[in-house]
GROMACS .gro file of C-alpha atoms in nm:
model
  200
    1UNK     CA    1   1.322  -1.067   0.998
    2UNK     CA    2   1.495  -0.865   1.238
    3UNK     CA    3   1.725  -0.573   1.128
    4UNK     CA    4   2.012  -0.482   1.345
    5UNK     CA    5   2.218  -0.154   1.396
    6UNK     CA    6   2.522  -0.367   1.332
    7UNK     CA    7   2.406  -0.515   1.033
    8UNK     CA    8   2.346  -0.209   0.913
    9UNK     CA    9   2.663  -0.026   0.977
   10UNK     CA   10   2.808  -0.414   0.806
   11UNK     CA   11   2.577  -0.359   0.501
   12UNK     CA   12   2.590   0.051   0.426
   13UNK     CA   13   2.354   0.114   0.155
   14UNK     CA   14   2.049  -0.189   0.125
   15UNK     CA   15   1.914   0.060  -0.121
   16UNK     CA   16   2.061   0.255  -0.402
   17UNK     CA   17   1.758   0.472  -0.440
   18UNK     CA   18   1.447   0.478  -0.198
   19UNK     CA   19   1.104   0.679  -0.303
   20UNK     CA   20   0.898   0.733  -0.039
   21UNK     CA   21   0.543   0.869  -0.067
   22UNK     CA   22   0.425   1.045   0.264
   23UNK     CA   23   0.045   1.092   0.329
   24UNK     CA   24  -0.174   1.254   0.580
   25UNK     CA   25  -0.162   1.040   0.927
   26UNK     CA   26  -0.016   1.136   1.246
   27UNK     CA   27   0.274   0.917   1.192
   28UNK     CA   28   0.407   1.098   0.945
   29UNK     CA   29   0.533   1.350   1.235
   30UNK     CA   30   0.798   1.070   1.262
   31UNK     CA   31   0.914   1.090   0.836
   32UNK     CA   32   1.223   1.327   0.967
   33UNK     CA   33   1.384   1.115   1.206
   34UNK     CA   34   1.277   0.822   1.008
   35UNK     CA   35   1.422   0.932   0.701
   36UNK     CA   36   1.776   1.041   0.825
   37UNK     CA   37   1.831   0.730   1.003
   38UNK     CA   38   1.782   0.583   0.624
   39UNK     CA   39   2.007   0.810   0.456
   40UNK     CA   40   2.291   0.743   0.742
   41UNK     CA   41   2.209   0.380   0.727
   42UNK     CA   42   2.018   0.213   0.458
   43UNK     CA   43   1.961   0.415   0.146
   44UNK     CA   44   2.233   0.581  -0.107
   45UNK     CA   45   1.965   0.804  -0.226
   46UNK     CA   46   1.660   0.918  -0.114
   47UNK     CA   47   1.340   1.072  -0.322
   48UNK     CA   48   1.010   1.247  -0.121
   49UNK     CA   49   0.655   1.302  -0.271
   50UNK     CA   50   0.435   1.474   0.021
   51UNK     CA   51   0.048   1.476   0.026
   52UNK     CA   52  -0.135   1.768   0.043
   53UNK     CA   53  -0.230   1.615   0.352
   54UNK     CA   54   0.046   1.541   0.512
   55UNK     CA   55   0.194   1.920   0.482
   56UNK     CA   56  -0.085   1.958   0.837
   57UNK     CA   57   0.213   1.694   0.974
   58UNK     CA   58   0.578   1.748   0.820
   59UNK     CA   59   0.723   2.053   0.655
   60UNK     CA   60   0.868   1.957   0.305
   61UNK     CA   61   1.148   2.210   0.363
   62UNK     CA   62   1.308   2.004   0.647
   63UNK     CA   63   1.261   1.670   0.429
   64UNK     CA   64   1.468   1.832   0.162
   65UNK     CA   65   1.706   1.946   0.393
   66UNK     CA   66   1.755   1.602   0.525
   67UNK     CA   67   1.725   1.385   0.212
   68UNK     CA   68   1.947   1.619  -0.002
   69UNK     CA   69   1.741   1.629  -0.272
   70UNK     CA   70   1.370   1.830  -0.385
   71UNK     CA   71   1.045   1.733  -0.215
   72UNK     CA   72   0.829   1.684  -0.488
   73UNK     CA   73   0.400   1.728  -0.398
   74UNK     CA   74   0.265   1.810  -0.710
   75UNK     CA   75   0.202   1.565  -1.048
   76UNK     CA   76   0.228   1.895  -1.290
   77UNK     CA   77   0.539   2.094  -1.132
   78UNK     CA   78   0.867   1.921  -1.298
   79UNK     CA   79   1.205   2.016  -1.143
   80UNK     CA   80   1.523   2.015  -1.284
   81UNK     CA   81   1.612   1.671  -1.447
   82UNK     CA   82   1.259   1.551  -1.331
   83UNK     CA   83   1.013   1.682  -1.612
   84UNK     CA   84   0.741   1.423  -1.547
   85UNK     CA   85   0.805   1.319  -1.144
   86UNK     CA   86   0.528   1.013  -1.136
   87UNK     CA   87   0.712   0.853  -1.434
   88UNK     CA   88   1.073   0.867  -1.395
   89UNK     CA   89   1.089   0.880  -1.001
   90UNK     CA   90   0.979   0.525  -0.994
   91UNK     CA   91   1.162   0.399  -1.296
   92UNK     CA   92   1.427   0.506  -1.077
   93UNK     CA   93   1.370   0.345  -0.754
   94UNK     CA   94   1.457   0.018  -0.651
   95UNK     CA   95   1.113   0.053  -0.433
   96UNK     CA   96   0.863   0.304  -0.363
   97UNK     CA   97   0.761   0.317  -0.011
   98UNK     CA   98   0.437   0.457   0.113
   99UNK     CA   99   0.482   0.582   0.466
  100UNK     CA  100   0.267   0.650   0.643
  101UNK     CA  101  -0.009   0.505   0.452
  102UNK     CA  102  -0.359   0.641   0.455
  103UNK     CA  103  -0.715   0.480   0.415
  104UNK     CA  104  -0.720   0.695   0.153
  105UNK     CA  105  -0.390   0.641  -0.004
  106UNK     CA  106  -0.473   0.249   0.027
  107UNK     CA  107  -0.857   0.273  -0.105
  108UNK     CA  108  -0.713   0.481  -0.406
  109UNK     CA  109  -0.443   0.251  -0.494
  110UNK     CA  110  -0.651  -0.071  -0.472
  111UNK     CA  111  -0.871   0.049  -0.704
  112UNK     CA  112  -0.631   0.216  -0.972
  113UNK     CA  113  -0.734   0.563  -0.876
  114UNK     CA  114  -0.477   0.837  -0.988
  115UNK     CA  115  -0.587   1.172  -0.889
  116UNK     CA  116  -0.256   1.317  -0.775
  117UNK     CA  117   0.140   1.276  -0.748
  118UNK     CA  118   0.130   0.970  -0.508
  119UNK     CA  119  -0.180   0.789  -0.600
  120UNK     CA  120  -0.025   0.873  -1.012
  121UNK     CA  121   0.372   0.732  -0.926
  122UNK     CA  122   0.149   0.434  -0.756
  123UNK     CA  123   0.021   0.331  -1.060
  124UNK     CA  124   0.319   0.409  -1.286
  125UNK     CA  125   0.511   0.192  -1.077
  126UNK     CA  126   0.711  -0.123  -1.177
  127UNK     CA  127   0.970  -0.108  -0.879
  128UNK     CA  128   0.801  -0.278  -0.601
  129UNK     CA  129   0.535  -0.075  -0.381
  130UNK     CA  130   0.498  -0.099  -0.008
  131UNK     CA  131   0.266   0.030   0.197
  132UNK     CA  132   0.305   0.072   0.612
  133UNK     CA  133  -0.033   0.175   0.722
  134UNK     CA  134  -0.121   0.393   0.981
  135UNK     CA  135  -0.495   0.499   1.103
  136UNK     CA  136  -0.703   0.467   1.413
  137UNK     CA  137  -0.754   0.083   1.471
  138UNK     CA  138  -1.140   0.075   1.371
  139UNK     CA  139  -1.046   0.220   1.039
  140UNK     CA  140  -0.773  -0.056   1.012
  141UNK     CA  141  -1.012  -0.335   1.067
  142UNK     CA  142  -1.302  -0.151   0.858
  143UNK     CA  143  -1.450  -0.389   0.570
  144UNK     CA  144  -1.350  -0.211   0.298
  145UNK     CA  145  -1.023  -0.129   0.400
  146UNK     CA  146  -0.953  -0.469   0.479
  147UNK     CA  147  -1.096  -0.600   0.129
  148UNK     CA  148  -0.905  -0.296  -0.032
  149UNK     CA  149  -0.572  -0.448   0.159
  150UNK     CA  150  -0.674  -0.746  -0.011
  151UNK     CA  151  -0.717  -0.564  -0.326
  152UNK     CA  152  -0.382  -0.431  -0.327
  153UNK     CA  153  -0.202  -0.786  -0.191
  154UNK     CA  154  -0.350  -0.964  -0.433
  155UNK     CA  155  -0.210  -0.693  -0.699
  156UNK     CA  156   0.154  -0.776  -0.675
  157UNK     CA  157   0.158  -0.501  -0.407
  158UNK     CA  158   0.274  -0.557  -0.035
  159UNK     CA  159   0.124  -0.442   0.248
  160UNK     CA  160   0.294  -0.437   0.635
  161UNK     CA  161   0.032  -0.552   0.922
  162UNK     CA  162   0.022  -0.254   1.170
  163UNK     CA  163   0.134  -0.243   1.508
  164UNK     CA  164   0.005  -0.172   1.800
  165UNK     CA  165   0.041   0.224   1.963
  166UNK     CA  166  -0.145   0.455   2.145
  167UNK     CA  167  -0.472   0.610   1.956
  168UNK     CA  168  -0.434   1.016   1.917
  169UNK     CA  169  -0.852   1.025   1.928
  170UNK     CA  170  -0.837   0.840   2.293
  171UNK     CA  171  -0.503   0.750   2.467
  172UNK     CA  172  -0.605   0.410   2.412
  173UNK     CA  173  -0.388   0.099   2.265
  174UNK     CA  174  -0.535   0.017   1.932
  175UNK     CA  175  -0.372  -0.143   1.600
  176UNK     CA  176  -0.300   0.080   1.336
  177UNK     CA  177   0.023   0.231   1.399
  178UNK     CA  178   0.324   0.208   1.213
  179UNK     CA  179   0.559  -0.122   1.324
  180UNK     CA  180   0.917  -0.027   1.442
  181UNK     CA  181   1.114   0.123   1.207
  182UNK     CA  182   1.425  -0.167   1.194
  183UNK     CA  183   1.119  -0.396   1.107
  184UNK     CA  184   0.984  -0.173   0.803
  185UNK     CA  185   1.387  -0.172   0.690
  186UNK     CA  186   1.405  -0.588   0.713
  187UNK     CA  187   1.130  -0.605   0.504
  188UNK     CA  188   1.232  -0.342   0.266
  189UNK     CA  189   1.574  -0.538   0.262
  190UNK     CA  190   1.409  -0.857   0.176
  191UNK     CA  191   1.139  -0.739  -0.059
  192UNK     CA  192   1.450  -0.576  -0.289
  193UNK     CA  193   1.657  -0.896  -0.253
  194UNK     CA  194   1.346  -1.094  -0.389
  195UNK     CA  195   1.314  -0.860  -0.689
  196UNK     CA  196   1.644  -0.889  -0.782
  197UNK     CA  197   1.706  -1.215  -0.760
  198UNK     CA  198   1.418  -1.280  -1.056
  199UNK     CA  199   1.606  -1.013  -1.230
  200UNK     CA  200   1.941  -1.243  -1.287
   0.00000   0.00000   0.00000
């Protein structure tokens, strides 16, 4: 499905309210452009959980400055209206997108493990949860991370097939990084359409 800047600008807010859950991969460098094209374009609201991780990356400061609202990274700090984050951030979402997503994020969430804000709000979760991967190319294609992909497909959880880009370890092209951003939004757009559609 390809998403257009004029279809866009035609269609304001896809999304009332977007959660996204950034963890610890290069791409994540990307989360501030990414996410104030969203705000301008696609999403009415939008709601940040960081990784420890992914602080080495992006500085939750300029996310909040962007988004408008707090950068949450911890399961046990509440703020304001948001006493218990992992419950009532997804309850509020219409989706909870993990981007960039880990091996680690993935392996956890395959296998029900919730051992901090994200991997928690994963599992909490009955708004739809995608996941846009993003690792070197032999983790990608790595056994377990493909069964755990699997794992999290046959879940009720979607998963976006990397793209191609060049490999930070090498300069070399390799699968694993995140697709364009106007793809990640179509699907996003189509994903929420499906869900509420069964909700009529």
């Amino acid at each position: 499905m390809e998403y257009t800047k004029n279809k866009m600008e035609n269609r304001r807010f896809i999304c009332r309210n977007l959660l996204i859950g950034i963890t610890g991969s290069i791409g994540a460098v990307n989360m501030p452009i990414y996410v104030q094209y969203m705000k301008d374009k696609f999403a009415e609201n939008i709601f940040i959980m960081i990784s420890k991780a992914a602080r080495n990356f992006v500085n939750p400061y300029s996310l909040e400055f962007i988004s408008g609202h707090k950068t949450f990274e911890d399961l046990f700090t509440p703020h304001g209206e948001y006493k218990v984050p992992h419950i009532q951030l997804p309850e509020k979402a219409d989706i909870f997108l993990i981007m960039p997503a880990t091996a680690n994020i993935i392996s956890k969430a395959a296998n029900g493990i919730a051992d901090d804000l994200i991997s928690t709000s994963i599992v909490a979760s009955s708004c739809p949860v995608l996941f846009v991967p993003s690792m070197n190319d032999i983790m990608w294609f790595n056994n377990i991370i493909q069964r755990n992909v699997k794992l999290l497909r046959d879940s009720g959880y979607y998963v976006m097939e990397p793209s191609e880009g060049i490999q930070v370890s090498n300069s070399k092209r390799g699968a694993g990084a995140m697709p364009p951003l106007n793809l990640i939004l179509g699907y996003i757009e189509k994903i929420i359409n499906e869900h509420r559609h069964k909700e009529v």
